[in-house]
């Protein structure tokens, strides 16, 4: 039996197929989220690579911001539940999840069985989210995938004092025109996201181990400065961006095994 989890986020669509033994059969990601053809494209890509089609799928679970707009789903489940399930499966000793996505940040506390006990979220302000990093990479004319690499090359971060994305954008432009070191500016941008996230995380009952999930988990600079701000090692799975989709597939397996 095969289970499909689809995570329709604000900026990306992720899909995972698992069998009933929780073995991953395939996974795909498309950089287009809710309100676009991203969900359809991610399923097409997944089916192409796995040689599967809809008839092979027993249960489909949708999660993420756009989960209600996916009629093929048998269940729609909140991303909090799915991120908890997915990350607990990938990293079973994790008790705190920091999920930094394209437009929001969530911090989840888990019990030893991976059940969520508490969460806090920032979905009001772009600063501290992937959106902030995307805007900054545009100004710097660098690929978002390389931002972490450049941040790690800096001797020190040049701190960004503005707490608003629009003002921070002007600050970065003026730093660039002052001739400040580019990598140090990039490190400062990553540090700014990390500091905002750690302030949010500290409003919860942080318990080790801590993991990062969501697309920003791929940014080594944010992970480094988050680790410094929280004075803790941050665990990261290679499938961190798929945690929600993976959790959705796991939810389907759980529902059908009852
Ligand atoms: P959502 O589920 O809200 O659509 P994701 O969890 O997929 O968002 O995260 C999207 C964000 O992740 C992007 O805004 C971008 O900043 C960041 N991101 C995605 N891929 C990478 C990468 N390879 N390196 C660094 N950051 C990345």
Tab-separated table of N, CA and C and ligand atoms in Angstrom, residues 9-12 14 100-103 130-131 133-134 144-145 214-216 218-219 241, ligand 1:
chain	number	residue	atom	x	y	z
A	9	UNK	N	3.016	24.677	0.413
A	9	UNK	CA	3.438	25.823	1.212
A	9	UNK	C	3.177	27.147	0.512
A	10	UNK	N	3.649	28.221	1.145
A	10	UNK	CA	3.445	29.555	0.565
A	10	UNK	C	4.333	29.757	-0.652
A	11	UNK	N	5.484	29.096	-0.674
A	11	UNK	CA	6.427	29.317	-1.790
A	11	UNK	C	6.815	28.050	-2.535
A	12	UNK	N	6.671	26.882	-1.878
A	12	UNK	CA	7.079	25.627	-2.528
A	12	UNK	C	6.019	24.544	-2.300
A	14	UNK	N	5.839	20.324	-1.892
A	14	UNK	CA	6.657	19.130	-1.677
A	14	UNK	C	5.738	17.920	-1.645
A	100	UNK	N	11.375	27.020	9.722
A	100	UNK	CA	11.422	28.328	9.052
A	100	UNK	C	11.089	28.114	7.575
A	101	UNK	N	9.896	28.579	7.196
A	101	UNK	CA	9.427	28.399	5.823
A	101	UNK	C	9.518	29.688	5.037
A	102	UNK	N	8.790	29.727	3.935
A	102	UNK	CA	8.843	30.876	3.036
A	102	UNK	C	8.173	32.114	3.592
A	103	UNK	N	7.171	31.934	4.450
A	103	UNK	CA	6.458	33.120	4.942
A	103	UNK	C	6.160	33.115	6.422
A	130	UNK	N	11.883	32.914	5.444
A	130	UNK	CA	12.562	32.697	4.171
A	130	UNK	C	12.379	33.878	3.230
A	131	UNK	N	11.247	34.550	3.348
A	131	UNK	CA	10.956	35.707	2.481
A	131	UNK	C	12.032	36.789	2.622
A	133	UNK	N	15.117	36.351	3.505
A	133	UNK	CA	16.342	35.871	2.857
A	133	UNK	C	16.225	35.954	1.335
A	134	UNK	N	15.037	35.644	0.818
A	134	UNK	CA	14.812	35.708	-0.632
A	134	UNK	C	14.973	37.148	-1.140
A	144	UNK	N	19.865	31.990	-3.802
A	144	UNK	CA	19.479	31.681	-2.419
A	144	UNK	C	20.226	30.433	-1.903
A	145	UNK	N	20.503	29.487	-2.802
A	145	UNK	CA	21.209	28.251	-2.415
A	145	UNK	C	22.636	28.521	-1.917
A	214	UNK	N	11.999	22.896	7.392
A	214	UNK	CA	11.615	23.929	6.431
A	214	UNK	C	12.784	24.249	5.506
A	215	UNK	N	12.497	25.013	4.456
A	215	UNK	CA	13.501	25.296	3.431
A	215	UNK	C	14.728	26.024	3.961
A	216	UNK	N	14.542	26.890	4.978
A	216	UNK	CA	15.670	27.677	5.492
A	216	UNK	C	16.676	26.782	6.236
A	218	UNK	N	18.263	24.656	4.938
A	218	UNK	CA	19.366	24.449	3.986
A	218	UNK	C	20.396	25.569	4.046
A	219	UNK	N	20.067	26.634	4.776
A	219	UNK	CA	20.974	27.782	4.854
A	219	UNK	C	21.925	27.586	6.048
A	241	UNK	N	13.381	19.916	4.502
A	241	UNK	CA	12.350	20.677	3.786
A	241	UNK	C	11.124	19.804	3.492
B	1	LIG	P1	6.921	26.969	2.453
B	1	LIG	O1	6.586	25.567	2.933
B	1	LIG	O2	6.400	28.050	3.322
B	1	LIG	O3	6.593	27.169	1.006
B	1	LIG	P2	9.692	26.095	2.625
B	1	LIG	O4	9.746	25.406	3.925
B	1	LIG	O5	9.730	25.245	1.401
B	1	LIG	O6	8.486	27.121	2.551
B	1	LIG	O7	10.905	27.136	2.586
B	1	LIG	C1	11.058	28.085	1.555
B	1	LIG	C2	12.224	28.984	1.905
B	1	LIG	O8	13.391	28.192	2.071
B	1	LIG	C3	12.552	29.964	0.793
B	1	LIG	O9	11.898	31.190	1.044
B	1	LIG	C4	14.066	30.103	0.864
B	1	LIG	O10	14.430	31.235	1.616
B	1	LIG	C5	14.529	28.873	1.630
B	1	LIG	N1	15.306	27.932	0.813
B	1	LIG	C6	14.821	27.026	-0.031
B	1	LIG	N2	15.808	26.314	-0.621
B	1	LIG	C7	16.942	26.794	-0.102
B	1	LIG	C8	18.330	26.482	-0.296
B	1	LIG	N3	18.718	25.523	-1.141
B	1	LIG	N4	19.236	27.163	0.416
B	1	LIG	C9	18.852	28.128	1.277
B	1	LIG	N5	17.571	28.472	1.497
B	1	LIG	C10	16.637	27.825	0.815
